[in-house]
Amino acid sequence: MKILITGSKGTVGQAVAHAAQTSGHIAIGWDRSAADPLDLASHGPYIDSVAPDAIIHLGVAATPTGRDNEGWRTTVDWSLALADAAAQRKLPYVFTSTALVFDNSVSGPFTLASASNAREGYGFEKRCAEHGVLLRYPSGTRVARLGWQIDPAGQGNNMVAHAHREMAAHGQVGASTRWQPACSFIDDTAAALLRLLATPPGLYMLDSNRGANFADILQALSDQYHFNWQISRNEDYVYDQRLIDPRPGLPDLAARLPALHG
């Protein structure tokens, strides 16, 4: 397949592009110089010039330019415009969302029946975009809610990079034993997003955490990859963010971090 990937230079986008190429697909990153995400009229001609077989939408307003309402226009308007374009061309469309569509006023674990409730910021924008893309293109859209990504290489916006920064700044990494984050290894996430192209349309939740707390996850990562992090355990944050989807999706986190079995 020829897959058009927005956000292909981002944390998850690079992993998806690599997984696609490794699987024998052609991965084409969205060229923002050829089609500005905020210039909706440019999208159709650009997509036709690429002629993809599918679209995976990971793009966000990673580097703000100061234009009016840029966050909403990028997160919501661009996503809906892509849903329209995919519908017109009958292309499979994967839209990536986030566990942040649930705010921490209500604790999880969250299921497919849980009502998203974020009222502001990025989580609210993603929540609105989810509803919009499913309404615009119900027969071809797959919405994938993602948790925090784990990349042992420590590149980009992910859990390992966060811990490295905390160690550099404070000599330790604070971690609550009462927070169960939605999270997964980034290569598992990338493979799952590609598989979604061949699954029925609808809502999916991709989370590997079956019950581990943040402190234990960081300790297991540090021990397995020899990061030598100093984990400072606390109970400062009490929240269960896990996303429960009974369909086959991501492997159990403990399969990648066997220490969590203990």
Short mmCIF file of C-alpha atoms in Angstrom, two decimals:
data_model
loop_
_atom_site.label_atom_id
_atom_site.label_comp_id
_atom_site.label_asym_id
_atom_site.label_seq_id
_atom_site.Cartn_x
_atom_site.Cartn_y
_atom_site.Cartn_z
CA MET A 1 0.00 0.00 0.00
CA LYS A 2 0.96 3.62 -0.44
CA ILE A 3 0.20 5.25 2.91
CA LEU A 4 0.05 9.01 3.40
CA ILE A 5 1.15 9.80 6.97
CA THR A 6 0.65 13.21 8.55
CA GLY A 7 3.04 14.00 11.38
CA SER A 8 5.59 11.59 9.92
CA LYS A 9 8.47 13.47 11.59
CA GLY A 10 6.92 13.27 15.04
CA THR A 11 7.47 10.71 17.79
CA VAL A 12 4.81 8.22 16.68
CA GLY A 13 4.92 9.24 13.02
CA GLN A 14 8.53 8.19 12.58
CA ALA A 15 7.76 4.81 14.14
CA VAL A 16 4.72 4.30 11.90
CA ALA A 17 6.65 5.26 8.77
CA HIS A 18 9.44 2.84 9.71
CA ALA A 19 6.97 0.03 10.45
CA ALA A 20 5.18 0.65 7.16
CA GLN A 21 8.40 0.52 5.16
CA THR A 22 9.57 -2.59 7.02
CA SER A 23 6.27 -4.26 6.15
CA GLY A 24 6.75 -3.52 2.46
CA HIS A 25 4.47 -0.49 2.20
CA ILE A 26 5.35 2.89 0.75
CA ALA A 27 5.22 5.56 3.46
CA ILE A 28 4.82 9.16 2.30
CA GLY A 29 5.00 11.96 4.84
CA TRP A 30 2.59 14.85 4.46
CA ASP A 31 4.49 17.78 2.96
CA ARG A 32 3.32 20.90 4.80
CA SER A 33 5.10 23.12 2.27
CA ALA A 34 2.94 21.62 -0.49
CA ALA A 35 -0.31 21.55 1.49
CA ASP A 36 -0.61 23.79 4.55
CA PRO A 37 -2.71 22.00 7.22
CA LEU A 38 -4.66 25.24 7.74
CA ASP A 39 -5.33 25.75 4.01
CA LEU A 40 -8.15 23.27 3.62
CA ALA A 41 -8.56 23.99 -0.10
CA SER A 42 -5.07 22.68 -0.77
CA HIS A 43 -5.67 19.26 0.70
CA GLY A 44 -7.68 17.61 -2.07
CA PRO A 45 -5.29 18.46 -4.91
CA TYR A 46 -2.33 17.43 -2.77
CA ILE A 47 -3.87 14.08 -1.86
CA ASP A 48 -4.67 13.46 -5.53
CA SER A 49 -1.06 14.23 -6.46
CA VAL A 50 0.15 11.63 -3.94
CA ALA A 51 -2.62 9.13 -4.83
CA PRO A 52 -2.42 7.15 -1.58
CA ASP A 53 -4.22 3.92 -0.77
CA ALA A 54 -4.79 4.98 2.85
CA ILE A 55 -4.28 7.91 5.24
CA ILE A 56 -2.94 7.77 8.81
CA HIS A 57 -3.38 11.11 10.54
CA LEU A 58 -0.92 11.79 13.36
CA GLY A 59 -0.19 15.45 12.68
CA VAL A 60 -0.55 18.09 15.39
CA ALA A 61 0.42 21.74 15.85
CA ALA A 62 3.85 20.76 17.14
CA THR A 63 5.55 24.06 16.28
CA PRO A 64 3.06 26.92 16.69
CA THR A 65 3.40 29.72 14.17
CA GLY A 66 1.16 32.20 15.99
CA ARG A 67 -1.73 32.09 13.56
CA ASP A 68 -5.21 32.61 14.95
CA ASN A 69 -6.80 29.60 16.63
CA GLU A 70 -4.03 27.39 15.31
CA GLY A 71 -4.49 24.56 17.81
CA TRP A 72 -8.16 24.08 17.01
CA ARG A 73 -7.66 24.51 13.27
CA THR A 74 -4.88 21.93 13.21
CA THR A 75 -6.35 19.39 15.62
CA VAL A 76 -10.00 19.63 14.60
CA ASP A 77 -10.45 21.34 11.23
CA TRP A 78 -7.57 19.53 9.52
CA SER A 79 -8.78 16.17 10.88
CA LEU A 80 -12.32 16.72 9.62
CA ALA A 81 -11.09 17.90 6.22
CA LEU A 82 -9.01 14.73 5.89
CA ALA A 83 -12.04 12.64 6.81
CA ASP A 84 -13.99 14.36 4.03
CA ALA A 85 -11.17 13.84 1.54
CA ALA A 86 -10.80 10.18 2.50
CA ALA A 87 -14.57 9.66 2.19
CA GLN A 88 -14.66 11.20 -1.26
CA ARG A 89 -11.88 8.87 -2.39
CA LYS A 90 -13.05 5.85 -0.35
CA LEU A 91 -9.71 5.55 1.41
CA PRO A 92 -9.18 3.86 4.79
CA TYR A 93 -8.57 6.62 7.34
CA VAL A 94 -6.91 6.20 10.73
CA PHE A 95 -7.20 9.18 13.07
CA THR A 96 -5.03 9.08 16.18
CA SER A 97 -6.51 10.46 19.37
CA THR A 98 -5.38 10.36 22.99
CA ALA A 99 -6.20 9.09 26.46
CA LEU A 100 -6.45 12.77 27.36
CA VAL A 101 -10.03 12.85 26.02
CA PHE A 102 -10.70 11.70 29.61
CA ASP A 103 -9.77 14.26 32.24
CA ASN A 104 -8.80 13.22 35.74
CA SER A 105 -12.05 14.35 37.37
CA VAL A 106 -13.19 10.74 36.91
CA SER A 107 -10.84 7.80 37.31
CA GLY A 108 -10.65 4.80 35.03
CA PRO A 109 -10.07 2.27 33.79
CA PHE A 110 -11.95 3.54 30.75
CA THR A 111 -13.82 1.29 28.35
CA LEU A 112 -15.36 1.81 24.94
CA ALA A 113 -18.59 2.68 26.76
CA SER A 114 -16.96 5.44 28.86
CA ALA A 115 -18.05 8.94 27.88
CA SER A 116 -15.10 11.21 27.08
CA ASN A 117 -15.22 14.31 29.27
CA ALA A 118 -12.22 16.62 28.61
CA ARG A 119 -13.49 20.20 28.72
CA GLU A 120 -10.46 22.20 27.66
CA GLY A 121 -7.12 22.16 25.90
CA TYR A 122 -5.68 19.43 23.73
CA GLY A 123 -7.87 16.69 25.18
CA PHE A 124 -11.02 18.67 24.41
CA GLU A 125 -9.84 19.37 20.86
CA LYS A 126 -9.12 15.70 20.27
CA ARG A 127 -12.49 14.80 21.78
CA CYS A 128 -14.25 17.10 19.32
CA ALA A 129 -12.19 15.79 16.42
CA GLU A 130 -13.08 12.19 17.31
CA HIS A 131 -16.80 12.92 17.10
CA GLY A 132 -16.33 14.91 13.90
CA VAL A 133 -14.36 12.36 11.91
CA LEU A 134 -16.68 9.52 12.87
CA LEU A 135 -19.69 11.58 11.81
CA ARG A 136 -18.09 12.72 8.55
CA TYR A 137 -16.85 9.30 7.45
CA PRO A 138 -18.39 6.50 9.55
CA SER A 139 -17.81 3.84 6.92
CA GLY A 140 -14.05 4.34 6.68
CA THR A 141 -12.68 6.01 9.83
CA ARG A 142 -10.80 4.24 12.58
CA VAL A 143 -10.21 6.39 15.67
CA ALA A 144 -7.31 5.13 17.79
CA ARG A 145 -6.87 6.49 21.31
CA LEU A 146 -3.24 6.24 22.40
CA GLY A 147 -1.50 6.46 25.74
CA TRP A 148 2.00 7.64 26.63
CA GLN A 149 4.58 6.07 24.34
CA ILE A 150 7.65 4.19 25.54
CA ASP A 151 10.72 4.38 23.29
CA PRO A 152 13.88 2.89 24.79
CA ALA A 153 15.90 5.05 22.38
CA GLY A 154 14.56 8.04 24.32
CA GLN A 155 13.80 10.19 21.30
CA GLY A 156 10.93 12.68 21.12
CA ASN A 157 7.98 13.07 23.45
CA ASN A 158 7.82 9.78 25.36
CA MET A 159 8.15 8.26 28.82
CA VAL A 160 11.84 7.41 28.56
CA ALA A 161 12.79 10.89 27.38
CA HIS A 162 10.76 12.35 30.27
CA ALA A 163 12.66 10.23 32.80
CA HIS A 164 16.04 11.16 31.28
CA ARG A 165 15.12 14.86 31.56
CA GLU A 166 14.04 14.47 35.17
CA MET A 167 17.28 12.71 36.06
CA ALA A 168 19.33 15.42 34.36
CA ALA A 169 17.42 18.20 36.11
CA HIS A 170 16.86 16.71 39.58
CA GLY A 171 19.02 13.61 39.98
CA GLN A 172 15.90 11.50 40.45
CA VAL A 173 12.56 10.74 38.84
CA GLY A 174 9.45 11.29 40.91
CA ALA A 175 6.84 8.61 40.22
CA SER A 176 3.50 7.91 41.86
CA THR A 177 2.65 4.37 42.89
CA ARG A 178 -1.02 5.36 42.62
CA TRP A 179 -0.96 6.39 38.96
CA GLN A 180 -1.66 3.74 36.34
CA PRO A 181 -0.90 5.44 33.02
CA ALA A 182 -2.17 4.39 29.64
CA CYS A 183 1.07 3.50 27.85
CA SER A 184 2.70 1.20 25.32
CA PHE A 185 5.97 0.57 23.53
CA ILE A 186 6.09 2.74 20.44
CA ASP A 187 6.90 -0.08 18.03
CA ASP A 188 3.85 -2.02 19.27
CA THR A 189 1.72 1.08 18.75
CA ALA A 190 3.03 1.62 15.22
CA ALA A 191 2.30 -1.98 14.24
CA ALA A 192 -1.21 -1.75 15.71
CA LEU A 193 -1.99 1.45 13.79
CA LEU A 194 -1.03 -0.24 10.54
CA ARG A 195 -3.25 -3.22 11.38
CA LEU A 196 -6.19 -0.88 11.91
CA LEU A 197 -6.21 -0.12 8.18
CA ALA A 198 -7.63 -3.60 7.65
CA THR A 199 -10.09 -3.62 10.58
CA PRO A 200 -13.74 -2.49 10.66
CA PRO A 201 -14.25 1.27 11.11
CA GLY A 202 -14.95 2.61 14.58
CA LEU A 203 -13.30 3.46 17.90
CA TYR A 204 -10.25 1.63 19.22
CA MET A 205 -8.18 2.08 22.37
CA LEU A 206 -4.52 1.03 22.25
CA ASP A 207 -3.02 0.52 25.69
CA SER A 208 -0.60 -2.16 26.94
CA ASN A 209 -0.91 -1.42 30.66
CA ARG A 210 -3.00 -4.06 32.37
CA GLY A 211 -2.44 -2.74 35.87
CA ALA A 212 1.12 -1.55 36.57
CA ASN A 213 1.75 1.74 38.34
CA PHE A 214 4.05 4.47 37.05
CA ALA A 215 6.83 3.87 39.59
CA ASP A 216 7.00 0.16 38.83
CA ILE A 217 7.02 0.79 35.08
CA LEU A 218 9.92 3.22 35.37
CA GLN A 219 11.87 0.86 37.64
CA ALA A 220 11.36 -2.02 35.21
CA LEU A 221 12.51 0.15 32.30
CA SER A 222 15.57 1.35 34.23
CA ASP A 223 16.59 -2.17 35.22
CA GLN A 224 15.99 -3.76 31.81
CA TYR A 225 17.74 -1.06 29.76
CA HIS A 226 20.36 -0.12 32.36
CA PHE A 227 19.30 3.51 32.56
CA ASN A 228 20.31 3.75 36.24
CA TRP A 229 17.44 6.05 37.08
CA GLN A 230 16.85 6.89 40.73
CA ILE A 231 13.11 6.39 41.18
CA SER A 232 11.60 8.48 43.97
CA ARG A 233 8.31 6.79 44.82
CA ASN A 234 5.41 8.89 46.04
CA GLU A 235 1.62 8.96 46.14
CA ASP A 236 1.26 12.48 44.78
CA TYR A 237 -0.95 11.58 41.82
CA VAL A 238 -3.90 9.22 42.20
CA TYR A 239 -5.43 8.28 38.85
CA ASP A 240 -6.20 5.21 36.77
CA GLN A 241 -5.85 6.24 33.11
CA ARG A 242 -5.90 2.76 31.57
CA LEU A 243 -7.83 2.16 28.35
CA ILE A 244 -9.59 -1.19 28.17
CA ASP A 245 -10.44 -2.58 24.74
CA PRO A 246 -11.27 -6.32 24.67
CA ARG A 247 -10.31 -6.74 21.02
CA PRO A 248 -6.80 -7.87 20.08
CA GLY A 249 -4.62 -4.79 19.97
CA LEU A 250 -1.41 -4.39 21.96
CA PRO A 251 0.56 -6.96 23.97
CA ASP A 252 0.56 -6.79 27.76
CA LEU A 253 3.24 -4.38 29.00
CA ALA A 254 4.59 -7.20 31.16
CA ALA A 255 5.45 -9.14 28.00
CA ARG A 256 7.98 -6.41 27.19
CA LEU A 257 8.94 -5.74 30.81
CA PRO A 258 8.96 -9.14 32.55
CA ALA A 259 9.86 -7.57 35.90
CA LEU A 260 6.27 -6.32 36.10
CA HIS A 261 5.11 -9.92 36.58
CA GLY A 262 6.69 -9.80 40.01
#
